[in-house]
XYZ file of C-alpha atoms in Angstrom:
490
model
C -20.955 -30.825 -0.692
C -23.620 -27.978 -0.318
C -22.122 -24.945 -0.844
C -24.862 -22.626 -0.219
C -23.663 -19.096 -1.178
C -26.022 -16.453 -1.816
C -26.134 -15.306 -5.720
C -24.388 -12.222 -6.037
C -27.734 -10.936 -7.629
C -30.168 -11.655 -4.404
C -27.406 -10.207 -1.858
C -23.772 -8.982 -2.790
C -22.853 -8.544 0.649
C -24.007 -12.050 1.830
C -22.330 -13.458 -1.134
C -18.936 -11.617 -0.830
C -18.953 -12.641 3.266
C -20.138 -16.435 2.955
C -17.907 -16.773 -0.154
C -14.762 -16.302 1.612
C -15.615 -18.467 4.983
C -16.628 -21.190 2.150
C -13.407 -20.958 0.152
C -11.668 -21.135 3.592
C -9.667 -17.517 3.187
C -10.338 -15.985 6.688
C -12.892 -15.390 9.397
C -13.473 -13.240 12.512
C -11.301 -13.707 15.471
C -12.092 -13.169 18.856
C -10.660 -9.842 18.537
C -13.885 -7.343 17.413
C -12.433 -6.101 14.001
C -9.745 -8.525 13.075
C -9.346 -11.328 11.173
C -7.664 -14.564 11.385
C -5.971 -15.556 7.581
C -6.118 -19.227 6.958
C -3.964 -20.877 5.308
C -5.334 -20.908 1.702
C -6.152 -17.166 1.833
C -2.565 -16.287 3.659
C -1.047 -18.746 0.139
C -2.827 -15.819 -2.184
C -1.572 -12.969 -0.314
C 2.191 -14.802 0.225
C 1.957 -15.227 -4.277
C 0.878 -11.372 -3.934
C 3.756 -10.543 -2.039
C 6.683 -12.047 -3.929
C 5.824 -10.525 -7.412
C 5.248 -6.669 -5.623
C 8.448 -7.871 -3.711
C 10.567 -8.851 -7.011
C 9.179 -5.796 -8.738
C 10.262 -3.169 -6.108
C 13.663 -4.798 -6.211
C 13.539 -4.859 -9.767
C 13.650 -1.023 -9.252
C 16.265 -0.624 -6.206
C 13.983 -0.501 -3.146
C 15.158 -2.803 -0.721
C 13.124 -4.158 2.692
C 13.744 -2.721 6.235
C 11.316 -2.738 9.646
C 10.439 0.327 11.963
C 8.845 -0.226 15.426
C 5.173 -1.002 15.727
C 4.906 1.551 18.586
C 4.873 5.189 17.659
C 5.047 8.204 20.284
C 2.716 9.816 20.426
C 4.161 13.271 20.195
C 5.490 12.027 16.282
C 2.115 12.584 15.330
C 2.016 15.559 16.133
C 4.533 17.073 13.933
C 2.940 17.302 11.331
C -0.573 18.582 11.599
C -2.864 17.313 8.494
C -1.267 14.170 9.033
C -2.109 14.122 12.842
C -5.926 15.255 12.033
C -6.122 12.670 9.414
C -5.800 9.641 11.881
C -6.751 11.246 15.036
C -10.010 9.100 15.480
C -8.354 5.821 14.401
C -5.449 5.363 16.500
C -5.149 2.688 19.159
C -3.247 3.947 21.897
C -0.902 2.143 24.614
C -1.035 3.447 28.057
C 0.446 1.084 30.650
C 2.661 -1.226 30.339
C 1.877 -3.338 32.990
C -0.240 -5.887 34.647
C -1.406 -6.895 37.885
C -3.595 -9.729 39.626
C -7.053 -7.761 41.212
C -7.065 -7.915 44.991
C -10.305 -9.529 45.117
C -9.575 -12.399 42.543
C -11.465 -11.392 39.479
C -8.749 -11.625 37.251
C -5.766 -9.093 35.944
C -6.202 -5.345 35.956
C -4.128 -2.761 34.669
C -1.796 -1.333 36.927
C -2.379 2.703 37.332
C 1.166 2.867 38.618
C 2.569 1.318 35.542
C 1.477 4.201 33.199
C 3.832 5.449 30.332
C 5.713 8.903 30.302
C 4.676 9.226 26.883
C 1.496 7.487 25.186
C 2.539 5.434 22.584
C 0.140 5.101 19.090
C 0.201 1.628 17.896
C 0.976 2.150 14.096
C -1.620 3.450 12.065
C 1.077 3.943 9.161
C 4.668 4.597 9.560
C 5.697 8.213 8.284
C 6.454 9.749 11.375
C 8.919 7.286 12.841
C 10.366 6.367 9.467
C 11.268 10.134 8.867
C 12.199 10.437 12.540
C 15.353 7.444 11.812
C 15.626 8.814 8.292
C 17.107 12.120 10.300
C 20.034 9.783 11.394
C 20.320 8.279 7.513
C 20.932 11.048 5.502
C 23.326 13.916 5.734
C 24.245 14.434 2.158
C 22.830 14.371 -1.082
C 25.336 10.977 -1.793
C 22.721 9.398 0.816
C 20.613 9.633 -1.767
C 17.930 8.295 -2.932
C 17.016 6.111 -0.046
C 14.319 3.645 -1.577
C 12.853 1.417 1.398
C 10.063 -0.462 1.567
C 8.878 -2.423 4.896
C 5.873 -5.513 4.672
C 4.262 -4.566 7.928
C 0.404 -4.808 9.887
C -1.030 -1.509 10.780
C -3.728 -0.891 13.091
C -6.899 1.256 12.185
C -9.554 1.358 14.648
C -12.515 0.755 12.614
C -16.189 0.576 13.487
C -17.322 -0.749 10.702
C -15.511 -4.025 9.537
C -15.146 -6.504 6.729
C -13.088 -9.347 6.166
C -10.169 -7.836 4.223
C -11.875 -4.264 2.847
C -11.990 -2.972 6.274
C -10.670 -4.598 9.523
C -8.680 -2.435 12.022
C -5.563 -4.778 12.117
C -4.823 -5.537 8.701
C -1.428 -6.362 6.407
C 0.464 -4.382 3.874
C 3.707 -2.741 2.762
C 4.753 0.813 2.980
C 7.236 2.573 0.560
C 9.055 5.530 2.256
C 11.771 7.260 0.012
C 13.517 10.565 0.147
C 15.463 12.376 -3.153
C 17.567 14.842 -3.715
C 14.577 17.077 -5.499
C 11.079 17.510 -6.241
C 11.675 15.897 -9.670
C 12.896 12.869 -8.703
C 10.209 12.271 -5.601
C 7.755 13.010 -8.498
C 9.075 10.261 -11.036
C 9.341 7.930 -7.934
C 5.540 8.658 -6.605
C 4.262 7.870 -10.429
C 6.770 4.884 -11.063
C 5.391 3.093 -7.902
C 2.097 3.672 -9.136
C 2.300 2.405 -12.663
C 3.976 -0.963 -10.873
C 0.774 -1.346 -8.421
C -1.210 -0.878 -11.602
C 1.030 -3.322 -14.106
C 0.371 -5.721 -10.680
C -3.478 -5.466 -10.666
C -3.555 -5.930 -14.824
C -1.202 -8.664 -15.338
C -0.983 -10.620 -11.738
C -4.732 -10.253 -10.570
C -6.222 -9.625 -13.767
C -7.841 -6.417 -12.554
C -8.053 -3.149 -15.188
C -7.523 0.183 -13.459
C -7.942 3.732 -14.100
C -5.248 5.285 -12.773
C -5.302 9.158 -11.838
C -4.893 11.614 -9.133
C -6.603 12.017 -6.341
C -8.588 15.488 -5.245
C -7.691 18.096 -3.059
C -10.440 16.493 -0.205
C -8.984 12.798 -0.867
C -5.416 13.096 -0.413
C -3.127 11.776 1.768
C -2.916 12.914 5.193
C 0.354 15.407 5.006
C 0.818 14.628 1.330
C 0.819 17.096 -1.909
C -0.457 14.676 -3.841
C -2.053 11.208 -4.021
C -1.841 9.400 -7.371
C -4.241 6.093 -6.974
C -5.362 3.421 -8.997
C -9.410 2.300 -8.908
C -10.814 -0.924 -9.830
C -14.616 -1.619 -10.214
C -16.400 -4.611 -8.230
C -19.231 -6.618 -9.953
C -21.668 -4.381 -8.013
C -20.496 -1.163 -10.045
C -19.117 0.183 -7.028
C -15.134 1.045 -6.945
C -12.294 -0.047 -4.640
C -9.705 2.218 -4.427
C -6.553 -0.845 -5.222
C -3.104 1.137 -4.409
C -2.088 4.634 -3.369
C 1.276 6.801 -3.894
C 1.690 9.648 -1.898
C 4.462 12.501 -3.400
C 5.175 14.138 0.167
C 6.602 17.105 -1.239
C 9.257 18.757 2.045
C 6.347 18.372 5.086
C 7.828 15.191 6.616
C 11.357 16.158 6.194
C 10.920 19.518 7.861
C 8.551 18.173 10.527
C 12.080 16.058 11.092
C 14.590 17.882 10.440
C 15.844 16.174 7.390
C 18.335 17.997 5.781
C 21.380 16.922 3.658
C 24.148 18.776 1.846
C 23.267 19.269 -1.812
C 26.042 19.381 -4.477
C 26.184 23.218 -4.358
C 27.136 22.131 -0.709
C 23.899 23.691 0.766
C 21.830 22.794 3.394
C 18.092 21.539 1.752
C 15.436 19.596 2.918
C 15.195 16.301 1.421
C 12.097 15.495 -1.238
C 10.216 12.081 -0.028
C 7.479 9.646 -0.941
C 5.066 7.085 0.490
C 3.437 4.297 -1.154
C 1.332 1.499 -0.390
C -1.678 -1.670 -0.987
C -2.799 -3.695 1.215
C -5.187 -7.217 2.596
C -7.399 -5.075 0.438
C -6.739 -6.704 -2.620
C -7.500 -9.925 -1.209
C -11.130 -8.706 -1.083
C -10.924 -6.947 -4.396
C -9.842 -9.749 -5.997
C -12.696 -11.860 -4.613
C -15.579 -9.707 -5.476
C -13.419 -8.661 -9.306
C -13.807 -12.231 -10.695
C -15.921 -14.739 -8.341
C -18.771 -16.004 -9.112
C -22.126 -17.655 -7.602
C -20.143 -21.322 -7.228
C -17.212 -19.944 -5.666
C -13.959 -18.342 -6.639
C -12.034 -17.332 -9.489
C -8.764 -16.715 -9.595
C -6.257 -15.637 -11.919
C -3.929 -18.264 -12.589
C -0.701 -16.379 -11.791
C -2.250 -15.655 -7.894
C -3.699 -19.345 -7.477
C -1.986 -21.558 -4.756
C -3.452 -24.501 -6.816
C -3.365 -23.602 -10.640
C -4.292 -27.518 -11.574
C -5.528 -29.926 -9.611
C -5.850 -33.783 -11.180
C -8.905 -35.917 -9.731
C -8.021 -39.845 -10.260
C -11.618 -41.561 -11.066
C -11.297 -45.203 -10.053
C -12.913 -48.449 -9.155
C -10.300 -50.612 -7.568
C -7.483 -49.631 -5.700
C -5.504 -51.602 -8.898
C -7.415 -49.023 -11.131
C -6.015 -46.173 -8.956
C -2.334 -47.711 -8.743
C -2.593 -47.907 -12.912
C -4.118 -44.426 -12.743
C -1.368 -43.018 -10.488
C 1.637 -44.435 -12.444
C 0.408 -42.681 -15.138
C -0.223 -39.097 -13.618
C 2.508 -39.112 -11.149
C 5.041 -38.073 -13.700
C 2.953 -35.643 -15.337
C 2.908 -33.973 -11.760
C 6.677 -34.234 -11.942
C 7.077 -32.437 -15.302
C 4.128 -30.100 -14.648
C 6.137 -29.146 -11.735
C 9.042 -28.716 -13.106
C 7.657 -26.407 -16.095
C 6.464 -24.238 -12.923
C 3.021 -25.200 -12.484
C 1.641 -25.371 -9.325
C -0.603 -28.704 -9.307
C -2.299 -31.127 -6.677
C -3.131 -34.811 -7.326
C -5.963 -35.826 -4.855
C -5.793 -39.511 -4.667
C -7.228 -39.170 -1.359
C -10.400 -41.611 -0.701
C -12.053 -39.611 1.646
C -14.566 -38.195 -0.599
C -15.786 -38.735 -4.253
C -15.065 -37.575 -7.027
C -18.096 -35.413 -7.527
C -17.208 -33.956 -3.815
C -13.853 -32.888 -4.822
C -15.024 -31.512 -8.513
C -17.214 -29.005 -6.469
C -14.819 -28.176 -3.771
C -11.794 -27.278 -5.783
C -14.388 -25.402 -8.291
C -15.180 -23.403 -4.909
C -11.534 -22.574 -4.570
C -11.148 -21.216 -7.751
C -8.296 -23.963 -8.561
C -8.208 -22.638 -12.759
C -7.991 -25.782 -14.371
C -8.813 -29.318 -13.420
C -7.880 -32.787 -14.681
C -10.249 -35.723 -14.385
C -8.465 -39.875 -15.550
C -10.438 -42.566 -15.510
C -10.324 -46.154 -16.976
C -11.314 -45.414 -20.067
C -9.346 -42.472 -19.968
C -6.380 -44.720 -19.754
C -7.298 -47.157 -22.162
C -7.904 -44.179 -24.943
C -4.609 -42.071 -23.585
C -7.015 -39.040 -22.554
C -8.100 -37.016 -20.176
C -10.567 -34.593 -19.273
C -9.845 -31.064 -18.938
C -12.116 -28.525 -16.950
C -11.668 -24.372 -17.056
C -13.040 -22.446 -14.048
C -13.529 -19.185 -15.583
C -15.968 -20.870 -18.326
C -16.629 -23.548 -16.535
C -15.834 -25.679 -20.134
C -14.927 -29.089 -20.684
C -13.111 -31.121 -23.117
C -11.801 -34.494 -23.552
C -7.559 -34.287 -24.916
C -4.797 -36.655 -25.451
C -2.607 -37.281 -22.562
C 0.788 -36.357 -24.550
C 1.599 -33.283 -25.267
C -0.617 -31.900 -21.724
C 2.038 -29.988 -19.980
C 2.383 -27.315 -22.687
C -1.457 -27.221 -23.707
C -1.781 -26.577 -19.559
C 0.813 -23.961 -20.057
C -1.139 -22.587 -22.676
C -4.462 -22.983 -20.770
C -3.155 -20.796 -18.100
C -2.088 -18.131 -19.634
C -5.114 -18.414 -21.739
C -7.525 -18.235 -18.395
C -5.325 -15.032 -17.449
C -6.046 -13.214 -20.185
C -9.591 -13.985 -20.399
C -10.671 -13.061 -16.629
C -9.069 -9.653 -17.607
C -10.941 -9.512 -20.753
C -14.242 -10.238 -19.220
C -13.364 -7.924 -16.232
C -12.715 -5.048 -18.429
C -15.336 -5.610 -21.015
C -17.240 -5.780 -17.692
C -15.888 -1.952 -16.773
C -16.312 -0.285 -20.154
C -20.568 -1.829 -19.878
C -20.776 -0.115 -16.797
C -18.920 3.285 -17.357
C -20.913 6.082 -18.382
C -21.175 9.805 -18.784
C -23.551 11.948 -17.696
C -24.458 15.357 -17.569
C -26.772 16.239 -15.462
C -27.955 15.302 -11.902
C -30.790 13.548 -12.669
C -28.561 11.126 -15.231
C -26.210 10.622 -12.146
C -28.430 9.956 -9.538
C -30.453 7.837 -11.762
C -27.135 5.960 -13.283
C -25.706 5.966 -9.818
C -28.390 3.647 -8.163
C -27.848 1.164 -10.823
C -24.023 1.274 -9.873
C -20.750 2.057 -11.849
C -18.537 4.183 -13.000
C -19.553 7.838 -14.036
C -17.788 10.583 -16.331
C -19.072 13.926 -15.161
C -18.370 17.557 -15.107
C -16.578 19.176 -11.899
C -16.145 22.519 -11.363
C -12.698 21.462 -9.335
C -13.530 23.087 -6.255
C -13.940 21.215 -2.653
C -17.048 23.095 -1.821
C -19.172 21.277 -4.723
C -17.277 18.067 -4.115
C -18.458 17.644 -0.480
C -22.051 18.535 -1.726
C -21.847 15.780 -4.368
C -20.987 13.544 -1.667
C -23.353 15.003 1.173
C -25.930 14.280 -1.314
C -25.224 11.100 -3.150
C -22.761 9.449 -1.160
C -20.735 9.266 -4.520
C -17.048 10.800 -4.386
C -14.438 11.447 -6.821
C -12.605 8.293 -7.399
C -9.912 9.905 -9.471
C -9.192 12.424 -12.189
C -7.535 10.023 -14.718
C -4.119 10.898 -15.943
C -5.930 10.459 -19.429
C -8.697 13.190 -18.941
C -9.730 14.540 -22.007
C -9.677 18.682 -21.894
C -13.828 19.395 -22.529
C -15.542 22.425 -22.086
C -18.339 21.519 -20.013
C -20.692 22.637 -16.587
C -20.433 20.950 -13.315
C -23.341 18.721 -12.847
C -24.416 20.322 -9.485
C -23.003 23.602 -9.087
C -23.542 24.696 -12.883
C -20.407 26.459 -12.610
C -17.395 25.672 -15.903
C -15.329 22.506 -16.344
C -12.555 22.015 -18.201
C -13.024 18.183 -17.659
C -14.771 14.831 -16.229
C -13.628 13.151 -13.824
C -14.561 9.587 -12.158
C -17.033 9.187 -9.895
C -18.831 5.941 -8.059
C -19.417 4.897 -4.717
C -17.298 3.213 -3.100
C -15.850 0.511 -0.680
């Protein structure tokens, strides 16, 4: 099987875009801007989903669903919120069609147009506070934890398969408390769980920190994020948690009775990730002969490739494997025997090394005359000859072995290309060569926007683990009391 994907080296892009039509995760859909999931991509994001879904539960959020149609007047209740997605909304009109008089086809009808225009759901704050009006009348209503798995629709110009499409699949958080307090421990417990996700699921380090002033939420006091760094030094920003502070409650009208019997306005919080990690995932770990992936996100986390002569070689081969698939299974290993005789062996080796599939088994004759078999990693792309007994715990070994070493190598990876600098010339210099950099800010907007007018570099984050140093803003020359991360970004 050719595989022809660009090396990440001659063209990232290239690579990142033929890599996942190769691997068979998505594609372009007639629909400019969307994608179409296939199957084997739609079996990472489905793993994705059930261990965010189990850890939100874990921590008393349970799963609802608002409409995808929001009127259009919601939006504009709360005004940075409104300006923030203004020039990415899709907007429904009419509601119905009609055959053209002269043939051509079906037209809109101009006498079907709606009262109201409704805003097909670019995020759901507005409506969910709207209902939440309805939910909550005293402070025993609270906390109201709910979460909703959802598609939103962005209209984007510029698109790529997973990091940017303007239909595209996520979940939202949306809770309101009782007080400030609680919203706040809720906003940074959602966080560290998107960040425990990306460490011990997709084998992704983070730097977790606060967004600025200029990068926050639309309509939210503050944004705590968490930012992972691509094999091209540039950043992807992996998970967001918005602390709303009052401004969607009061844009509502959501009020409850305190326990000093009061009338207040409830505290809330939003909270989200997306597809997005599909593509961070990707470009985190792959490399020039396909995917990697962590074993815990694999749909395939062992695959076992019978090598055989005679169809009485294969039957031998098979009664032999067939209950190590049984008891691999049953220790919770997700595995694959390929017995199939539509393509060799050295076909299948090379397809299931593009898939990422972390550890294959190859059985032979010999192989069954010695009681062995050969075991391949993907991350090292190591071999090794073993004794069939004792396999399914050296595989459960193996796997978490893989795990921990894709997160090793990603975050040895991270501290390479992490750097401080102080002074332009360092950063514009370090900046071309890509990664993350540890500069002075003076902490207002003004010199933040002329960072970015000028490098196209922005603050990632200022990480909850800044260390207080005296120090001068590499472009204004004004003090700093800190650094903070910067990198371009995706």
């Amino acid at each position: 099987m050719a595989k022809a994907i660009p090396s990440r080296s001659e063209n990232y892009s290239e690579w990142y875009n033929e890599l996942v039509k190769k691997a068979d995760l998505a594609e372009n859909s007639a629909v400019r801007g969307c994608m179409v999931i296939k199957p084997y991509g739609f079996s990472i994001w489905e793993k994705m989903q059930r261990a965010l879904d189990d850890m939100f539960k874990e921590t008393g959020h349970s799963n609802a669903y608002f409409p995808l149609f929001i009127p259009k007047s919601f939006l504009s209740k709360e005004a940075s919120h409104v300006e923030g997605f203004a020039k990415e909304c899709a907007v429904v009109t009419h509601y119905r069609l009609k055959n053209a008089e002269d043939g051509s086809g079906v037209i809109v009808d101009p006498e079907a147009k709606l009262e109201e225009e409704l805003i097909v759901r670019p995020t759901s704050e507005t409506v969910i506070w709207s209902t939440y009006k309805n939910w909550i009348q005293s402070y025993r209503d609270l906390p109201l934890l709910v979460n909703q798995w959802a598609n939103v629709v962005r209209w984007e110009m510029r698109t790529r398969i997973f990091l940017r499409t303007s239909e595209f699949l996520w979940q939202e958080g949306h809770t309101a408390h009782a007080t400030a307090d609680e919203a706040e421990a809720e906003t940074r417990q959602m966080l560290d769980i998107y960040a425990t996700f990306a460490e011990e699921w997709m084998a992704l380090p983070v730097v977790r920190g606060s967004k600025t002033a200029n990068e926050r939420f639309a309509g939210a006091d503050d944004t705590l994020c968490i930012e992972a760094m691509m094999q091209d030094g540039k950043a992807l920003q992996a998970g967001t948690s918005h602390f709303l502070g009052q401004n969607f409650a009061k844009a509502f009208d959501v009020q409850f009775l305190n326990k000093q019997n009061q009338l207040d306005y409830v505290w809330g919080t939003s909270w989200g990730v997306s597809t997005r990690l599909m593509g961070a995932l990707i470009m985190a770990h792959s490399d020039d002969d396909g995917l990697v992936l962590p074993p815990k996100l694999a749909p395939i986390q062992v695959v076992i490739v019978p090598i055989y002569r005679t169809e009485e070689q294969l039957e031998q081969l098979s009664a032999k494997i067939k209950p190590l698939v049984q008891e691999l299974r049953k220790a919770g290993v997700s595995v694959k025997y390929d017995d199939s005789d539509a393509n060799k062996p050295g076909w299948k080796f090379a397809e299931y090394e593009l898939r990422g599939v972390p550890v294959r088994l190859a059985m032979g004759g010999r192989d069954l005359e010695n009681g062995t078999v050969e075991i391949a990693r993907r991350d090292l792309k190591t071999k090794e000859t073993v004794p069939f007994d004792g396999l399914t715990e050296r595989i459960k070994n193996l796997l978490d072995d893989i795990q921990q070493t894709i997160y090793n190598k990603a975050l040895k990876f991270r501290q390479e290309n992490t750097f401080k600098v102080d002074t332009l010339e360092q950063f514009q210099d370090q900046l071309d060569k890509g990664g993350f950099l540890l500069a002075h800010w003076d902490g207002t907007s003004e010199t933040e926007e002329a960072i970015k007018e000028a490098t196209k570099a922005t603050i990632r984050c200022i990480p909850f683990d800044q260390e207080p140093e005296e120090g001068v803003d590499i472009f204004s020359g004004k003090p700093s009391k800190g650094r903070v991360v910067f990198a371009r970004a995706y």
